[in-house]
PDB file of C-alpha atoms in Angstrom:
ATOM      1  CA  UNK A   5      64.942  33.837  -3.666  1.00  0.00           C
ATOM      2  CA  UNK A   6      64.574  37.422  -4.197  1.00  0.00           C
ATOM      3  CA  UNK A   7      62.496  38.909  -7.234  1.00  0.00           C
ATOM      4  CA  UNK A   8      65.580  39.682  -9.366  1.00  0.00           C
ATOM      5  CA  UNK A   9      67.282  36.687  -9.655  1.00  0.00           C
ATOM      6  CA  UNK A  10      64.093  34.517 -10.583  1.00  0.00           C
ATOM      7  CA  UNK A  11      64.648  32.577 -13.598  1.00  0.00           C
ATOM      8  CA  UNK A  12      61.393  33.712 -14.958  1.00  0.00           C
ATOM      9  CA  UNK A  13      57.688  35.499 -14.541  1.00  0.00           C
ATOM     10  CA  UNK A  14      55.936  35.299 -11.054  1.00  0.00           C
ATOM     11  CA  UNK A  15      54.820  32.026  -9.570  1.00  0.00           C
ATOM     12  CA  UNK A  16      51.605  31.004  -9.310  1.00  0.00           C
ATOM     13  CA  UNK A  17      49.435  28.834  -6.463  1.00  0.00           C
ATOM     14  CA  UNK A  18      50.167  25.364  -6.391  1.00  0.00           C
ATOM     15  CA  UNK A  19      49.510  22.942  -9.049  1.00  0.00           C
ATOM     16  CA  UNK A  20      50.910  19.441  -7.534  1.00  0.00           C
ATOM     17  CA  UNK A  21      51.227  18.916  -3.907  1.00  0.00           C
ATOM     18  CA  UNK A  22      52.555  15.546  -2.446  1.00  0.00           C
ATOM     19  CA  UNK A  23      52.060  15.228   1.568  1.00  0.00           C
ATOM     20  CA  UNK A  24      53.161  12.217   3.802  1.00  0.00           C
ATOM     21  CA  UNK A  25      53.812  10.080   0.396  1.00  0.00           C
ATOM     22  CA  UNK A  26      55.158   6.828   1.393  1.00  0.00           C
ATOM     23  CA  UNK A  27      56.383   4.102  -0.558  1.00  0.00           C
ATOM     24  CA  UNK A  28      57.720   0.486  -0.107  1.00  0.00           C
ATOM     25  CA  UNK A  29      59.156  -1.881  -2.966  1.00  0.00           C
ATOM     26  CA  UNK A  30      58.978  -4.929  -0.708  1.00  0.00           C
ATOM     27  CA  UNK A  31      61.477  -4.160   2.641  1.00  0.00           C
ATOM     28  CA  UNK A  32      62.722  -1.062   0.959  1.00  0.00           C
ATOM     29  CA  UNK A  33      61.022   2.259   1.680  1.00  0.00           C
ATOM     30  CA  UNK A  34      61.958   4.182  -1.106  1.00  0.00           C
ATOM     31  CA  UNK A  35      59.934   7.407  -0.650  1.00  0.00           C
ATOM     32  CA  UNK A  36      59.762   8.295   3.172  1.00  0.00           C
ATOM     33  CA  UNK A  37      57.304  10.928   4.214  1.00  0.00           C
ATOM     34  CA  UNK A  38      57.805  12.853   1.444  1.00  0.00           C
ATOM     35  CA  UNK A  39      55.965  16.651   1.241  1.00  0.00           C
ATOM     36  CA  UNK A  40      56.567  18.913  -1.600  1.00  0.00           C
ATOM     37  CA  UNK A  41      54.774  21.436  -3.666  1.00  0.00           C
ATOM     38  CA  UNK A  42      55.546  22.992  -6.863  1.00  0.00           C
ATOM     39  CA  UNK A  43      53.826  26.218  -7.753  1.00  0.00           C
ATOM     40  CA  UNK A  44      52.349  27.482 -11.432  1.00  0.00           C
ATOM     41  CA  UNK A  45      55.370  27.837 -13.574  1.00  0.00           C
ATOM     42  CA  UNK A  46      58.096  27.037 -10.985  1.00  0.00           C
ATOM     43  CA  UNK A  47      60.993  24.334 -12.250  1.00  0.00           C
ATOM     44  CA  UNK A  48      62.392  22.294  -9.785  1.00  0.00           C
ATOM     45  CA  UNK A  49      65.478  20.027  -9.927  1.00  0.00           C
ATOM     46  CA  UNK A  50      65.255  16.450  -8.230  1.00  0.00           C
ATOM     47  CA  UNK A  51      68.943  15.476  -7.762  1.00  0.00           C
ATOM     48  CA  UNK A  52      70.668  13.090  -5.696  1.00  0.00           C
ATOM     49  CA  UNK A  53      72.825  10.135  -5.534  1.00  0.00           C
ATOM     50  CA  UNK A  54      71.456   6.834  -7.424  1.00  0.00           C
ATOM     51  CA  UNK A  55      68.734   4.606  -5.319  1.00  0.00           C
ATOM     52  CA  UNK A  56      67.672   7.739  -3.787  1.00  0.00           C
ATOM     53  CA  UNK A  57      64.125   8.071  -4.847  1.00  0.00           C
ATOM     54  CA  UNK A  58      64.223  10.283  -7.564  1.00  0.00           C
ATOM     55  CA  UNK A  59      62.476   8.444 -10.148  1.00  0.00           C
ATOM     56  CA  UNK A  60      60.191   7.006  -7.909  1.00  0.00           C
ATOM     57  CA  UNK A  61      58.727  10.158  -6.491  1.00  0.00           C
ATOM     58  CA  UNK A  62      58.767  11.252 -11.085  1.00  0.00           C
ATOM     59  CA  UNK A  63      56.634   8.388 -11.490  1.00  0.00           C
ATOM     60  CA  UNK A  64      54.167   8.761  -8.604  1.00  0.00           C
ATOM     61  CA  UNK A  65      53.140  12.080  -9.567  1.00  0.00           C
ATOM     62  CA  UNK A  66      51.208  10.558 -12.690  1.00  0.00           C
ATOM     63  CA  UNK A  67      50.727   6.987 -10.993  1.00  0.00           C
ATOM     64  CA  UNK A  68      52.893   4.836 -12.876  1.00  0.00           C
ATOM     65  CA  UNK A  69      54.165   4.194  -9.990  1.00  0.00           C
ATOM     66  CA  UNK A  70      51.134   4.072  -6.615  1.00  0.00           C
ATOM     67  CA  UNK A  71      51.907   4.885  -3.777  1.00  0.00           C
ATOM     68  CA  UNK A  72      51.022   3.439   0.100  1.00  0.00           C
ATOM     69  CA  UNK A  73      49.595   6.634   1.626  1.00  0.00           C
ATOM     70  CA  UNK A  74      49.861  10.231   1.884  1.00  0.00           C
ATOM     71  CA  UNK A  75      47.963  12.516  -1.035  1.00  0.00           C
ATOM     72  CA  UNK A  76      49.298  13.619  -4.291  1.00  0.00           C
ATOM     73  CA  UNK A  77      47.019  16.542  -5.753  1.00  0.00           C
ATOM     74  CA  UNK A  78      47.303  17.814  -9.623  1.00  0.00           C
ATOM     75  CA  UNK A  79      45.933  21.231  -9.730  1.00  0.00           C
ATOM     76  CA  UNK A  80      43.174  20.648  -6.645  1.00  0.00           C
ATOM     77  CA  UNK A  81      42.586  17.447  -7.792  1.00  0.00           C
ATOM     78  CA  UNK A  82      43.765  14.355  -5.995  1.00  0.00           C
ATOM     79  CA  UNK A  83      45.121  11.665  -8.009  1.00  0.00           C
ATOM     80  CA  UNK A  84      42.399   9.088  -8.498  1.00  0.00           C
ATOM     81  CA  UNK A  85      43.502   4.798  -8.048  1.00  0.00           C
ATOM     82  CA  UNK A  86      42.498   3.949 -11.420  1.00  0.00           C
ATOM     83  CA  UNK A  87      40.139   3.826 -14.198  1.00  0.00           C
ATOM     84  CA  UNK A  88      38.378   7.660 -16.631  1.00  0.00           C
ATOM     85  CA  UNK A  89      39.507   9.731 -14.217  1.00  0.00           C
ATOM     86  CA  UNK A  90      42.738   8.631 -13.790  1.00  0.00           C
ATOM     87  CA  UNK A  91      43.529   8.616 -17.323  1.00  0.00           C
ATOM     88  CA  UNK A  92      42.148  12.156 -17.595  1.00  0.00           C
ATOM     89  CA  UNK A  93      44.326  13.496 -15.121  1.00  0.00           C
ATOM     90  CA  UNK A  94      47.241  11.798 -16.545  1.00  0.00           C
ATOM     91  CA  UNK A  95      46.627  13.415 -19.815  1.00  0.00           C
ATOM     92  CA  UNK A  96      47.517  16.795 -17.575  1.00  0.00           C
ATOM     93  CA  UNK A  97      50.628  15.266 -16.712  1.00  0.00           C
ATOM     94  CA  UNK A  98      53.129  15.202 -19.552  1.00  0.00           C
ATOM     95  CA  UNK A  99      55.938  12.722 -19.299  1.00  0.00           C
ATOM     96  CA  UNK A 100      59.515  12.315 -20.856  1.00  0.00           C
ATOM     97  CA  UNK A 101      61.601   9.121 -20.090  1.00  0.00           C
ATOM     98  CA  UNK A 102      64.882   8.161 -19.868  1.00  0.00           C
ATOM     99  CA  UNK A 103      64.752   6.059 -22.959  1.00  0.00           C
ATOM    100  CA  UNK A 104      62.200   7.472 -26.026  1.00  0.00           C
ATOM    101  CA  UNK A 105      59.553   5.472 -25.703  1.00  0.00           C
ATOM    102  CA  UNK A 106      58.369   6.574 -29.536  1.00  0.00           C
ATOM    103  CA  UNK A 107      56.105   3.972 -31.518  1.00  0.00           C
ATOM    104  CA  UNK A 108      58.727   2.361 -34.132  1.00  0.00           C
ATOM    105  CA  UNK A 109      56.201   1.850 -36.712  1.00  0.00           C
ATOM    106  CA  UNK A 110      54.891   5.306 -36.568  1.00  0.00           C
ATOM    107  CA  UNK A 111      56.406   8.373 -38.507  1.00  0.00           C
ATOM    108  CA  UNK A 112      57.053  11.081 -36.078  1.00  0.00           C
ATOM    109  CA  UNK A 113      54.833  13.414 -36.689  1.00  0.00           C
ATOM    110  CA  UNK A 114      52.287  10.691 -35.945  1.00  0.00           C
ATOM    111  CA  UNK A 115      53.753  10.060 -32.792  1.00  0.00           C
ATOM    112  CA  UNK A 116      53.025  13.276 -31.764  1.00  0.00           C
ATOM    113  CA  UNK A 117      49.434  13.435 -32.784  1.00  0.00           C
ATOM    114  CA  UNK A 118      48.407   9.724 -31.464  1.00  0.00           C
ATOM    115  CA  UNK A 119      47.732  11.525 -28.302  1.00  0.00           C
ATOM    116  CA  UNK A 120      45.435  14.587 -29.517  1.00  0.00           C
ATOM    117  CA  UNK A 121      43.326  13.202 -31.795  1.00  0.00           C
ATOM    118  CA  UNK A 122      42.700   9.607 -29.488  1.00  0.00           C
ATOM    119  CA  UNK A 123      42.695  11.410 -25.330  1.00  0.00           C
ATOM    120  CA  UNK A 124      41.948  14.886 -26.229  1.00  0.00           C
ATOM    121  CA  UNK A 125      39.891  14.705 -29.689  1.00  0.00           C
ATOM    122  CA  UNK A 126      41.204  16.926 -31.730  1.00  0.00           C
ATOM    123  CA  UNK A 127      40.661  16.772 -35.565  1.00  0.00           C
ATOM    124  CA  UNK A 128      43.346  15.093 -37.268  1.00  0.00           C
ATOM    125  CA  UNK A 129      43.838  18.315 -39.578  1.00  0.00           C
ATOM    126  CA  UNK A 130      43.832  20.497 -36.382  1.00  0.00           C
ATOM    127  CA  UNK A 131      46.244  18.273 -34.619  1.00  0.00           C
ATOM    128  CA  UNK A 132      48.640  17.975 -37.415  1.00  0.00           C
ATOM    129  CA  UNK A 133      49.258  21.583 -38.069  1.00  0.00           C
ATOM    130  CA  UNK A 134      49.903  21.889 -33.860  1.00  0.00           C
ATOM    131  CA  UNK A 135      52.408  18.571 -34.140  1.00  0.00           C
ATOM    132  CA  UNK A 136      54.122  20.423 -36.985  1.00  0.00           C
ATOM    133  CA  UNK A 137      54.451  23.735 -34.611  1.00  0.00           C
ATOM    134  CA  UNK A 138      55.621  21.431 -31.828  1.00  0.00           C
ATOM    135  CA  UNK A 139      58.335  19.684 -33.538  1.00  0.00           C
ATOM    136  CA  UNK A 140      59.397  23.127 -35.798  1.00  0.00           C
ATOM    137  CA  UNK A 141      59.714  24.157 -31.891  1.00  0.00           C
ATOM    138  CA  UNK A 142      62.233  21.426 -30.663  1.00  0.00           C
ATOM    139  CA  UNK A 143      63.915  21.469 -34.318  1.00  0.00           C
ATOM    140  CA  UNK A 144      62.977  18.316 -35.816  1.00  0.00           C
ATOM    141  CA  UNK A 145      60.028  20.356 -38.034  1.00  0.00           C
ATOM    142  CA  UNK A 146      62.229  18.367 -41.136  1.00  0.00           C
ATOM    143  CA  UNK A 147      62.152  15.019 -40.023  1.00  0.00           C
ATOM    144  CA  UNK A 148      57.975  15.166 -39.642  1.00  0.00           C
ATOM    145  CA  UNK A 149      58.158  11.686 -42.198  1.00  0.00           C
ATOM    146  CA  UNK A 150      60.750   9.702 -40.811  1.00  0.00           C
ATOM    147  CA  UNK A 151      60.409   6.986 -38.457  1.00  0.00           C
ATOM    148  CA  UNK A 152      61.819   7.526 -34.846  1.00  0.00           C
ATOM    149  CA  UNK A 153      64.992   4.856 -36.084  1.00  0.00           C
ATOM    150  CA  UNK A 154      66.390   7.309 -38.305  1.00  0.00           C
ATOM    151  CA  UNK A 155      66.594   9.998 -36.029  1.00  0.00           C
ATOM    152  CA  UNK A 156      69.541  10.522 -33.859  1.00  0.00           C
ATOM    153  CA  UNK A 157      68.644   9.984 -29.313  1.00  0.00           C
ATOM    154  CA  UNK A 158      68.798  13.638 -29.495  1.00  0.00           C
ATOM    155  CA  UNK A 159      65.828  14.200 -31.934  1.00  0.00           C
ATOM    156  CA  UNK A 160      64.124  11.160 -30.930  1.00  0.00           C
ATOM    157  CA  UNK A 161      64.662  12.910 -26.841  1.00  0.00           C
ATOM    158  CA  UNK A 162      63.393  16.016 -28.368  1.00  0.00           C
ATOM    159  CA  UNK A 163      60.290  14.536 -30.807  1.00  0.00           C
ATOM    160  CA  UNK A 164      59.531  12.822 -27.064  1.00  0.00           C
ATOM    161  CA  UNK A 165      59.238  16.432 -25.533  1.00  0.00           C
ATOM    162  CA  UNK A 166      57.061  17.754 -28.762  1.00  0.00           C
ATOM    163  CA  UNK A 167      54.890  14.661 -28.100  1.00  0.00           C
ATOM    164  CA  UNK A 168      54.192  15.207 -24.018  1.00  0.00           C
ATOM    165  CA  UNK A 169      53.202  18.966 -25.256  1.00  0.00           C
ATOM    166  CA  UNK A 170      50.763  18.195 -28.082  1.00  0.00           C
ATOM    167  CA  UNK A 171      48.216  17.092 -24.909  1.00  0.00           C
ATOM    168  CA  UNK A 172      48.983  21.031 -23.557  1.00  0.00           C
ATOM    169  CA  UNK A 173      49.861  19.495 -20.130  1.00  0.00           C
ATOM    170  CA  UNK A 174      49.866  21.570 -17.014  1.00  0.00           C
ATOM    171  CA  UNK A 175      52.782  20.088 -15.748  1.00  0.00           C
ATOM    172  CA  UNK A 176      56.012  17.989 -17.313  1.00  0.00           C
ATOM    173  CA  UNK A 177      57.992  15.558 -15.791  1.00  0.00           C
ATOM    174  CA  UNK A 178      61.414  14.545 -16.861  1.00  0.00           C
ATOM    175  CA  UNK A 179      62.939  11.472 -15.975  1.00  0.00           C
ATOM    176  CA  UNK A 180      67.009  11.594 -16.413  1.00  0.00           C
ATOM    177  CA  UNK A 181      65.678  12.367 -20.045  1.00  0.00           C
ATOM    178  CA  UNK A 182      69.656  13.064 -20.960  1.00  0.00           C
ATOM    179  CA  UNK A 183      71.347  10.148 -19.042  1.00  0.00           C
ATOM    180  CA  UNK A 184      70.838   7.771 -22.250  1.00  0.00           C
ATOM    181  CA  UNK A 185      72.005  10.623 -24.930  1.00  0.00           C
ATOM    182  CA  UNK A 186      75.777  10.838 -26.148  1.00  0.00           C
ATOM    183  CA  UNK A 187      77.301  13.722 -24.730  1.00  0.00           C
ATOM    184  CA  UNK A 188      77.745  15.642 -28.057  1.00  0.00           C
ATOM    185  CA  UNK A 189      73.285  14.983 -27.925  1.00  0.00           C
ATOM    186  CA  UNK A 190      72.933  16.549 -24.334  1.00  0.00           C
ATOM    187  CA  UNK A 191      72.829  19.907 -24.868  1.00  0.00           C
ATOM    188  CA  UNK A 192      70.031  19.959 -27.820  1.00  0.00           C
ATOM    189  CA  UNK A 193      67.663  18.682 -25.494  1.00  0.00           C
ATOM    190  CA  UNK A 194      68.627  20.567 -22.633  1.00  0.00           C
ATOM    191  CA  UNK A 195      68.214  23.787 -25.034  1.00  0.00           C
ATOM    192  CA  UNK A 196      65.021  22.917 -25.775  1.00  0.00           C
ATOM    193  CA  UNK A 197      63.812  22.369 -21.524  1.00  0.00           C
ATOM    194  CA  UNK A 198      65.620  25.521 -20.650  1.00  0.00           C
ATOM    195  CA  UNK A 199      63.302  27.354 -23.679  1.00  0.00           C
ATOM    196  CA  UNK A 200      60.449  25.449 -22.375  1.00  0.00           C
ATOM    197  CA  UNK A 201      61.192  27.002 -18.599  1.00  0.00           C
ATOM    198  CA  UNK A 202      61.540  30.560 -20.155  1.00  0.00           C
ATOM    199  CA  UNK A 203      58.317  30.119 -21.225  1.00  0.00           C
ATOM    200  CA  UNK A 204      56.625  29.075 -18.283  1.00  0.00           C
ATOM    201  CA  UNK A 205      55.836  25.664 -18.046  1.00  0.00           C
ATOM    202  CA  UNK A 206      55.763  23.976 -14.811  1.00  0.00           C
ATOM    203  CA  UNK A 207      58.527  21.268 -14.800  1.00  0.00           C
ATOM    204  CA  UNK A 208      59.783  18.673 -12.435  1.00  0.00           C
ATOM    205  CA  UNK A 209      63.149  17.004 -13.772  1.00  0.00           C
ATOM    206  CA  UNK A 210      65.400  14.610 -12.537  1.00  0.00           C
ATOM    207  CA  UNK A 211      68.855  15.370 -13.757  1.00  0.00           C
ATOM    208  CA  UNK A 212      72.145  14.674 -13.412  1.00  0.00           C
ATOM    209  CA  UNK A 213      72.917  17.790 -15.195  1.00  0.00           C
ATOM    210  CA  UNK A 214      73.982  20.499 -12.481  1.00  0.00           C
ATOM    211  CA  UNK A 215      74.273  23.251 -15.221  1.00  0.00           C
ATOM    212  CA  UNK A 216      70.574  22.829 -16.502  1.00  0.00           C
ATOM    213  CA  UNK A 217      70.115  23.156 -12.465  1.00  0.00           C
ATOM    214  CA  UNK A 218      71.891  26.408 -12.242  1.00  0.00           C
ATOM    215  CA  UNK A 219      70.716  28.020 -15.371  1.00  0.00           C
ATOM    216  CA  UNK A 220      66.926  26.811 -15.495  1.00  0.00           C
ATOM    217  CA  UNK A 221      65.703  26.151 -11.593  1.00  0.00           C
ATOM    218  CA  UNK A 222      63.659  27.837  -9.109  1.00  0.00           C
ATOM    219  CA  UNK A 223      64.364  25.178  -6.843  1.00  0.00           C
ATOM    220  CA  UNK A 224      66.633  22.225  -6.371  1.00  0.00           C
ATOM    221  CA  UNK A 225      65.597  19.257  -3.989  1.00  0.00           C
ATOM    222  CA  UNK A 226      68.058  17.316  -2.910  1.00  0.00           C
ATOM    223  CA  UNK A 227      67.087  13.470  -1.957  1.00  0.00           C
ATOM    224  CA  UNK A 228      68.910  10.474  -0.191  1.00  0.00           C
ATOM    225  CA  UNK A 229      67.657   7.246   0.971  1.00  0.00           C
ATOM    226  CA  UNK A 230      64.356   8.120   0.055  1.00  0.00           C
ATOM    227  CA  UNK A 231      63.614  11.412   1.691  1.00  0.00           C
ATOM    228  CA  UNK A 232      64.036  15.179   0.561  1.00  0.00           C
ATOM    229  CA  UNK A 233      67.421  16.253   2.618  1.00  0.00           C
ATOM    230  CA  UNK A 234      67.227  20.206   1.577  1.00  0.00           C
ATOM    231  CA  UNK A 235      65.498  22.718  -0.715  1.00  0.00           C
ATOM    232  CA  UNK A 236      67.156  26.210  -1.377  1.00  0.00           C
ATOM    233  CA  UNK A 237      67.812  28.385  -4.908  1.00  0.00           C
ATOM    234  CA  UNK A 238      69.951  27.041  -6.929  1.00  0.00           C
ATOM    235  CA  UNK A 239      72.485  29.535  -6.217  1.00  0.00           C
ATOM    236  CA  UNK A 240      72.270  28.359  -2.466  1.00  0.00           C
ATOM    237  CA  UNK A 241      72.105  25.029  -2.716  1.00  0.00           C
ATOM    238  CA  UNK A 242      75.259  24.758  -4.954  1.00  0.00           C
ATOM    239  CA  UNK A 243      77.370  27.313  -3.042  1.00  0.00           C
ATOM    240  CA  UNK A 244      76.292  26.843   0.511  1.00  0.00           C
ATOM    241  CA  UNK A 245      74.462  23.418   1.115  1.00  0.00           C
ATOM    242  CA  UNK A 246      73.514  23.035   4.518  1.00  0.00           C
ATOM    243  CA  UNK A 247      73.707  19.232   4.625  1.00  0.00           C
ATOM    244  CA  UNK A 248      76.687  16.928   5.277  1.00  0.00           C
ATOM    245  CA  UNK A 249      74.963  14.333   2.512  1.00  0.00           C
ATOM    246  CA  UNK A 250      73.997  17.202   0.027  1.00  0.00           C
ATOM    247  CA  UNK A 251      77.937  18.941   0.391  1.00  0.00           C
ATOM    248  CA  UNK A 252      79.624  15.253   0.447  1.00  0.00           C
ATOM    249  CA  UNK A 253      77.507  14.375  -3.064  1.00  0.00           C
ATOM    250  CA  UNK A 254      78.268  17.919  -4.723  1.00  0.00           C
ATOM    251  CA  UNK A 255      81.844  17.501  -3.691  1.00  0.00           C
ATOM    252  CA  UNK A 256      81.824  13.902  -5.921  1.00  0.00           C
ATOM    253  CA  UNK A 257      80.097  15.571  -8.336  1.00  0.00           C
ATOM    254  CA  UNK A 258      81.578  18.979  -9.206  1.00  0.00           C
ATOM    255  CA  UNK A 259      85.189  17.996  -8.320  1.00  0.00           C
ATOM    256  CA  UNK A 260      85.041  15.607 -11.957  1.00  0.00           C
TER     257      UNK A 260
END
């Protein structure tokens, strides 16, 4: 990728490295020697056909899922088995889901300052007037009160985002976090990652949606059958993919 046509500021040194991560969910082997590593501030695009790995590899990166060998490292630090330190690092990783995940009894600004005030010890004063900045930023600043059933999927998707970034992660990690949104609710929280790359944070999404790809990635990595197939630009990878999996999957994909 040359300097111009970078989405955003330079790249820093690496802040999570996976090498030789394996994985088996009984006789499958869903992540096969997998090596990647995402740099300070880079976004990169998991895509792929379904049963690929995608998720998987999401979920390994802050052990929700283990893994059977290789090393995953978070900013130099490998990711420990279990227990303070685990937790710690974890609190580094910031997550969004497929489905919200939001406490039902809790309004939303206090599911956005659970987090602070328990893991990271804020004040609840301090914490509240950040949670308020954090949701003004996704646009849901108005529904502070509510509880997350009267919001919409697309401000309960984007009070999930506000809520991963109240712990000031280093990294985020986006799980399909569109695929259960109506399509009219896609964009609004697409906006609001694409803002979120501008400014810098390191993201790793899994996405179906090629246009976030083209307009917000550093990198796409293309898996199947558990293993990483390719890596370019996106501008390479969507015109010129070098694979016969990666061109046969774009030409389902981008033909509809």
């Amino acid at each position: 990728m040359t300097e111009s046509d970078e989405p955003n500021q330079e790249l820093g040194p690496a802040l999570v490295e996976l090498v030789g991560v394996n994985k088996h969910f009984g006789e499958l082997h869903v992540l096969q020697d997998i090596n990647l590593t995402i740099a300070k501030g880079e976004v990169v695009v998991v895509i792929g056909p379904s049963g690929s790995g995608k998720s998987t590899l999401c979920r390994t990166i802050n052990r929700l899922e283990t893994i059977d060998d290789g090393t995953i490292t978070v900013d130099g630090k490998v990711l420990p088995e279990e227990g303070k330190a685990l937790a710690q690092l974890r609190s580094d990783v910031g997550m969004v889901f497929q489905s919200f995940n939001l406490f039902a009894h809790k309004s939303i600004l206090d599911n956005v300052t659970l987090g602070p005030i328990k893991v990271r010890r804020r004040s609840s004063a301090e914490a509240r007037k950040r949670g308020m900045e954090l949701l003004e930023r996704v646009g849901v600043a108005n529904q502070a009160e509510k509880y997350p059933a009267q919001l919409s999927g697309g401000q309960q998707q984007r009070v999930a985002i506000a809520r991963a970034l109240a712990m000031d992660p280093k990294v985020m990690l986006f799980d399909e976090p569109t695929s259960a949104l109506d399509p009219e609710m896609v964009n609004e929280v697409l906006d609001v990652m694409v803002d979120l790359a501008k400014g810098g944070m390191t993201m790793i999404v899994v996405t179906h949606e090629m246009g976030f790809a083209r307009k917000a990635a550093h990198r796409v990595v293309f898996m199947s059958d558990g293993q990483i197939i390719e890596e370019a630009d996106p501008e390479s990878f969507f015109t010129n993919p070098q694979s016969n999996r990666a061109k046969d999957f774009l030409g389902k994909i981008l033909t509809h």
